[in-house]
Structures are given as C-alpha cells and as structure tokens.
Amino acid sequence: MMELPCLALHCRDHSTALFSASKEKLIVGDGDTGKHLQNKTICPTARGLLLVRDPGTLATFLWNPQDGDRVHLPPLQGLEDAALMHSHCLLSDEPSAPGCVVLLVEGGCDSTFLWYCRPGDDTWVKHDYDIGTQVCSQPDEEERTTELGVLEFSPNPVFSIVVVDDDDDDVSGGGSHEPEEDEDEDEEAVNHGEAVFLVESGNELHKVTLLYSTSTSYGREIDGGFVDKWDFSELRWHSVEDLGGRTFLLSLFYFGASCPGTDSDGEQRLRQDCVYIVYPRKKAMQIFDVKEGTNCLRELDEAPTADKAFWLLPAGSIGDSRRC
C-alpha cells in the first residue's frame, strides 16, 4: 500500500518519481503509480485527486493514486502543457457530489483565464476574468485593508469582493503573491518578501504567510511566518498558534493542502502543527513549526532533479481526519 502523503517529483524527462517526505528517500515498490503518471501533464488538487491529461490524445481525467479510480472529464483543449503544469486546480466538492465543479486557474503571471467543467459535461468552459489590481498601502498608513475574492458558480462564475479590515492586534493581514525560484540556482538570493497560501483544513479556511530572508545558495529561505484563520461571521482573519494537530503541505504555484500528521493506524508520518514546503530544483524542504515558532531546512539528497513537486494526499484529506 502506498505511503501517503508523499511527494511526486516531476522530472525533466517527463518521468515522475515518488519521494517519502517523512523518511526523506525515494519510495520503492510504487512503480505502477509512477508508470501511470509517465508522459502525462499533471496538476494536483488539495482533495488527493490529480488532474491528468494525455498530451497526445488530450484525454483528461481525475485520478485517485490510492486505488487507481478515474473520473473522466471532457478533453482539455486550448491550454498548453507548460501552462497546465503551472495551473491551480480546485474541486468544489467530491466528484460524485451533484453539481461538483472542477476549476482550473490558468498558470502564468499575465493570465486572466479560468477553465471549468462538471463531471459528465461534454466540454470545458474558458472564462476571462478581471478581479482588478491589489493596491498596497504605504508603511506609514495607520489602517491597512485587503480584499478577499469570492468565486461562486450559479451556475456560471460570479465574482464578488469582501473587504477585510486588518487594523486589529488579532489579525495578521498581509499581501499575497506567488513565490518564485531563482533562475540561476548558483546565484545568491538578495530579495526579501513574503508568500501567501490559502489552505482549507477541517472545513475552515486558513492563510499561511511565509516570510523570507536574504540567504544562502538555496535562494530564498523561510525566516518565519504565521497562520491566520478566516472568521466567516466577522469577515476577517484571526491569528492562530497551532494547526489543530494537522499538517499543512505547500508547493510552488499556489498549492496548499491539509492532512493529519498520523495515518489511519496512528503512525506518525509528518510533524503535527507544521508547514512543509518543498523546493524541487534546490532538492530541499523547509519545515515551519507554527506551535514552536521554529523552522529548519532539510536537504533531500536522494531526490532527483525536478521541475515541479506536488503532494500525493489521502483522498478527502482537507476535511475531518476520520475521512483519511
């Protein structure tokens, strides 16, 4: 049986290697899983399913790596493989649920397109959107506000904005932008900044803000961070000091997911109340302990050189831990 969660490292020869984040070594014995992912373009979801497309036939489906089950979707046409690989895929519910929407936010800094369909549809719908430009407040301003975008399907996509007041000691706030790796891995990084990920955990919405330092040959390194939880009644973020015993798993291109630190047999897989983020080109993984306020960088010596890393998760891992 496959050890989950684990890392899938998509290599430059279009192969996919599986890597144990807990044991920090390549996984032996899961060749069938790797074989199913060969020569495919893959986009992960936080629900444990993978959006998979065959570049030759454009056949597209959701695949469960635990049992091999497939949910067939319409062929995804008109989106280049490079853009699909760097896109962000979300499911509004389990694929078998009535009205479940498969949403794909097209990758690329300048892209303003999203794609969506429902299992059983004949085609994907491409939608051009405009949510405006985020204006950053100046450091000397006493009050800072941010906006949280909301996307609803009724049945077509409708955007709305929630204005968040961050002028409160219990609200951390912060802007949002995608983390980027240095083009030249040997060039020492000199940039600061932060990266923000949204993570659903136990049917609650969290915001993870990672703060970067100027450091090392690894490029940007996490210097600290904090986690906020969204209050739907007050429409604001509140800081938290732990993750309820769960583990958050992040990777580049906006992917963020939650899972238990232990498996169904109670065996400890990953550290609880910690945030894991992997840097595939650096062959390194950083672990930020929210409860203790510490972080460490680990070298993944046995990992192959990869362009992208994503997490294979137990199906339904974002909900209650009993579903895992």
CSV table of N, CA, C and O in Angstrom, one decimal, residues 256-314:
chain,number,residue,atom,x,y,z
A,256,GLY,N,-1.7,24.4,-1.7
A,256,GLY,CA,-1.7,24.3,-0.3
A,256,GLY,C,-2.8,23.3,0.1
A,256,GLY,O,-3.9,23.4,-0.3
A,257,ALA,N,-2.4,22.4,1.0
A,257,ALA,CA,-3.4,21.3,1.4
A,257,ALA,C,-3.1,21.0,2.9
A,257,ALA,O,-2.1,21.4,3.5
A,258,SER,N,-4.1,20.3,3.5
A,258,SER,CA,-4.0,19.9,4.9
A,258,SER,C,-4.3,18.4,5.0
A,258,SER,O,-5.1,17.9,4.3
A,259,CYS,N,-3.6,17.8,6.0
A,259,CYS,CA,-3.8,16.4,6.2
A,259,CYS,C,-3.4,16.1,7.6
A,259,CYS,O,-2.7,16.9,8.3
A,260,PRO,N,-3.8,14.9,8.2
A,260,PRO,CA,-3.4,14.6,9.5
A,260,PRO,C,-1.9,14.2,9.5
A,260,PRO,O,-1.3,13.8,8.5
A,261,GLY,N,-1.2,14.5,10.7
A,261,GLY,CA,0.2,14.1,10.8
A,261,GLY,C,0.3,12.6,11.0
A,261,GLY,O,1.4,12.1,10.8
A,262,THR,N,-0.7,11.9,11.3
A,262,THR,CA,-0.7,10.5,11.5
A,262,THR,C,-1.6,9.8,10.5
A,262,THR,O,-2.5,10.4,10.0
A,263,ASP,N,-1.3,8.5,10.2
A,263,ASP,CA,-2.1,7.8,9.3
A,263,ASP,C,-3.3,7.1,10.0
A,263,ASP,O,-3.5,7.3,11.2
A,264,SER,N,-4.1,6.3,9.3
A,264,SER,CA,-5.2,5.7,9.9
A,264,SER,C,-4.9,4.7,11.0
A,264,SER,O,-5.7,4.4,11.9
A,265,ASP,N,-3.6,4.2,11.0
A,265,ASP,CA,-3.2,3.3,12.1
A,265,ASP,C,-2.6,4.0,13.3
A,265,ASP,O,-2.1,3.4,14.2
A,266,GLY,N,-2.6,5.3,13.2
A,266,GLY,CA,-2.0,6.1,14.3
A,266,GLY,C,-0.5,6.3,14.2
A,266,GLY,O,0.2,6.9,15.1
A,267,GLU,N,0.1,5.8,13.1
A,267,GLU,CA,1.6,6.0,12.9
A,267,GLU,C,1.9,7.4,12.5
A,267,GLU,O,1.3,8.0,11.6
A,268,GLN,N,2.9,8.0,13.1
A,268,GLN,CA,3.3,9.4,12.9
A,268,GLN,C,4.0,9.4,11.5
A,268,GLN,O,5.1,8.8,11.3
A,269,ARG,N,3.5,10.2,10.6
A,269,ARG,CA,4.1,10.3,9.2
A,269,ARG,C,4.8,11.7,9.2
A,269,ARG,O,6.0,11.7,8.8
A,270,LEU,N,4.2,12.7,9.5
A,270,LEU,CA,4.7,14.1,9.4
A,270,LEU,C,4.5,14.8,10.8
A,270,LEU,O,3.7,14.4,11.6
A,271,ARG,N,5.3,15.8,11.0
A,271,ARG,CA,5.2,16.6,12.2
A,271,ARG,C,3.9,17.4,12.3
A,271,ARG,O,3.5,18.0,11.3
A,272,GLN,N,3.2,17.2,13.4
A,272,GLN,CA,1.9,18.0,13.6
A,272,GLN,C,2.2,19.5,13.8
A,272,GLN,O,3.2,19.8,14.3
A,273,ASP,N,1.2,20.3,13.4
A,273,ASP,CA,1.2,21.7,13.6
A,273,ASP,C,2.4,22.3,12.9
A,273,ASP,O,3.0,23.4,13.3
A,274,CYS,N,2.8,21.7,11.8
A,274,CYS,CA,3.9,22.2,11.0
A,274,CYS,C,3.5,22.5,9.5
A,274,CYS,O,2.5,21.9,9.0
A,275,VAL,N,4.2,23.4,8.9
A,275,VAL,CA,4.0,23.7,7.5
A,275,VAL,C,5.2,23.2,6.7
A,275,VAL,O,6.4,23.6,7.0
A,276,TYR,N,5.0,22.3,5.7
A,276,TYR,CA,6.0,21.8,4.9
A,276,TYR,C,6.0,22.5,3.5
A,276,TYR,O,4.9,22.6,2.9
A,277,ILE,N,7.1,23.0,3.0
A,277,ILE,CA,7.2,23.5,1.7
A,277,ILE,C,8.4,23.0,1.0
A,277,ILE,O,9.5,22.9,1.6
A,278,VAL,N,8.3,22.5,-0.2
A,278,VAL,CA,9.4,21.8,-0.9
A,278,VAL,C,9.9,22.7,-2.1
A,278,VAL,O,9.1,23.4,-2.7
A,279,TYR,N,11.2,22.7,-2.3
A,279,TYR,CA,11.8,23.4,-3.4
A,279,TYR,C,12.5,22.3,-4.3
A,279,TYR,O,13.6,21.9,-4.1
A,280,PRO,N,11.8,21.9,-5.4
A,280,PRO,CA,12.3,20.8,-6.2
A,280,PRO,C,13.7,21.0,-6.8
A,280,PRO,O,14.5,20.1,-6.9
A,281,ARG,N,13.9,22.2,-7.4
A,281,ARG,CA,15.1,22.5,-8.1
A,281,ARG,C,16.3,22.6,-7.1
A,281,ARG,O,17.4,22.3,-7.5
A,282,LYS,N,16.0,22.9,-5.9
A,282,LYS,CA,17.0,23.0,-4.9
A,282,LYS,C,17.3,21.7,-4.2
A,282,LYS,O,18.2,21.5,-3.4
A,283,LYS,N,16.3,20.7,-4.4
A,283,LYS,CA,16.3,19.4,-3.7
A,283,LYS,C,16.4,19.7,-2.2
A,283,LYS,O,17.3,19.2,-1.5
A,284,ALA,N,15.5,20.5,-1.7
A,284,ALA,CA,15.4,20.9,-0.3
A,284,ALA,C,14.0,21.0,0.1
A,284,ALA,O,13.1,21.3,-0.7
A,285,MET,N,13.7,20.9,1.4
A,285,MET,CA,12.4,21.0,2.0
A,285,MET,C,12.6,21.8,3.3
A,285,MET,O,13.5,21.6,4.1
A,286,GLN,N,11.7,22.8,3.5
A,286,GLN,CA,11.7,23.6,4.7
A,286,GLN,C,10.5,23.3,5.6
A,286,GLN,O,9.3,23.1,5.0
A,287,ILE,N,10.6,23.2,6.9
A,287,ILE,CA,9.5,22.8,7.8
A,287,ILE,C,9.4,24.0,8.8
A,287,ILE,O,10.4,24.3,9.5
A,288,PHE,N,8.3,24.6,8.8
A,288,PHE,CA,8.0,25.7,9.7
A,288,PHE,C,7.0,25.2,10.8
A,288,PHE,O,5.9,24.8,10.5
A,289,ASP,N,7.5,25.2,12.1
A,289,ASP,CA,6.7,24.7,13.2
A,289,ASP,C,5.9,25.9,13.7
A,289,ASP,O,6.4,26.8,14.3
A,290,VAL,N,4.6,25.9,13.5
A,290,VAL,CA,3.7,27.0,13.9
A,290,VAL,C,3.6,27.1,15.4
A,290,VAL,O,3.6,28.2,16.0
A,291,LYS,N,3.5,26.0,16.1
A,291,LYS,CA,3.3,26.0,17.5
A,291,LYS,C,4.6,26.4,18.2
A,291,LYS,O,4.5,27.2,19.2
A,292,GLU,N,5.8,26.0,17.8
A,292,GLU,CA,7.0,26.3,18.4
A,292,GLU,C,7.6,27.6,17.9
A,292,GLU,O,8.5,28.2,18.5
A,293,GLY,N,7.2,28.0,16.7
A,293,GLY,CA,7.8,29.2,16.1
A,293,GLY,C,9.2,29.0,15.5
A,293,GLY,O,10.0,29.9,15.4
A,294,THR,N,9.5,27.7,15.2
A,294,THR,CA,10.8,27.4,14.7
A,294,THR,C,10.7,26.9,13.2
A,294,THR,O,9.6,26.6,12.7
A,295,ASN,N,11.9,26.9,12.5
A,295,ASN,CA,11.9,26.4,11.2
A,295,ASN,C,13.2,25.8,10.9
A,295,ASN,O,14.3,26.2,11.5
A,296,CYS,N,13.3,24.8,10.0
A,296,CYS,CA,14.5,24.1,9.7
A,296,CYS,C,14.5,23.8,8.2
A,296,CYS,O,13.4,23.6,7.6
A,297,LEU,N,15.7,23.7,7.6
A,297,LEU,CA,15.8,23.4,6.2
A,297,LEU,C,16.5,22.0,6.1
A,297,LEU,O,17.5,21.7,6.7
A,298,ARG,N,15.9,21.1,5.3
A,298,ARG,CA,16.4,19.8,5.1
A,298,ARG,C,16.8,19.6,3.6
A,298,ARG,O,16.0,19.9,2.8
A,299,GLU,N,18.0,19.0,3.4
A,299,GLU,CA,18.4,18.7,2.1
A,299,GLU,C,17.8,17.3,1.7
A,299,GLU,O,17.9,16.4,2.5
A,300,LEU,N,17.3,17.2,0.5
A,300,LEU,CA,16.7,15.9,0.0
A,300,LEU,C,17.7,15.3,-0.9
A,300,LEU,O,17.6,15.3,-2.1
A,301,ASP,N,18.7,14.7,-0.3
A,301,ASP,CA,19.9,14.2,-1.1
A,301,ASP,C,19.5,13.1,-2.1
A,301,ASP,O,20.1,13.0,-3.2
A,302,GLU,N,18.5,12.3,-1.8
A,302,GLU,CA,18.1,11.2,-2.7
A,302,GLU,C,17.1,11.6,-3.7
A,302,GLU,O,16.7,10.8,-4.6
A,303,ALA,N,16.6,12.8,-3.6
A,303,ALA,CA,15.6,13.3,-4.6
A,303,ALA,C,16.3,13.5,-6.0
A,303,ALA,O,17.4,14.1,-6.0
A,304,PRO,N,15.6,13.2,-7.1
A,304,PRO,CA,16.1,13.5,-8.4
A,304,PRO,C,15.9,15.0,-8.7
A,304,PRO,O,15.0,15.7,-8.0
A,305,THR,N,16.6,15.5,-9.6
A,305,THR,CA,16.4,16.9,-10.0
A,305,THR,C,15.0,17.0,-10.7
A,305,THR,O,14.8,16.3,-11.7
A,306,ALA,N,14.2,17.9,-10.3
A,306,ALA,CA,12.8,18.0,-10.8
A,306,ALA,C,12.4,19.4,-11.1
A,306,ALA,O,13.0,20.4,-10.4
A,307,ASP,N,11.5,19.6,-12.0
A,307,ASP,CA,11.0,21.0,-12.3
A,307,ASP,C,9.8,21.3,-11.4
A,307,ASP,O,9.6,22.5,-11.2
A,308,LYS,N,9.1,20.3,-10.9
A,308,LYS,CA,7.9,20.6,-10.1
A,308,LYS,C,7.8,19.5,-9.1
A,308,LYS,O,8.0,18.3,-9.4
A,309,ALA,N,7.3,19.9,-7.9
A,309,ALA,CA,7.0,18.9,-6.9
A,309,ALA,C,5.5,19.1,-6.5
A,309,ALA,O,5.1,20.3,-6.3
A,310,PHE,N,4.8,18.1,-6.3
A,310,PHE,CA,3.4,18.2,-5.7
A,310,PHE,C,3.2,17.1,-4.8
A,310,PHE,O,4.0,16.1,-4.7
A,311,TRP,N,2.2,17.2,-4.0
A,311,TRP,CA,1.9,16.2,-2.9
A,311,TRP,C,0.8,15.3,-3.3
A,311,TRP,O,-0.2,15.7,-3.8
A,312,LEU,N,1.0,14.0,-3.1
A,312,LEU,CA,0.0,13.0,-3.2
A,312,LEU,C,-0.6,12.8,-1.8
A,312,LEU,O,0.1,12.5,-0.9
A,313,LEU,N,-1.9,13.0,-1.7
A,313,LEU,CA,-2.6,13.0,-0.4
A,313,LEU,C,-3.6,12.0,-0.3
A,313,LEU,O,-4.1,11.5,-1.3
A,314,PRO,N,-4.0,11.6,0.9
A,314,PRO,CA,-5.2,10.7,1.1
A,314,PRO,C,-6.4,11.4,0.6
A,314,PRO,O,-6.6,12.6,0.8
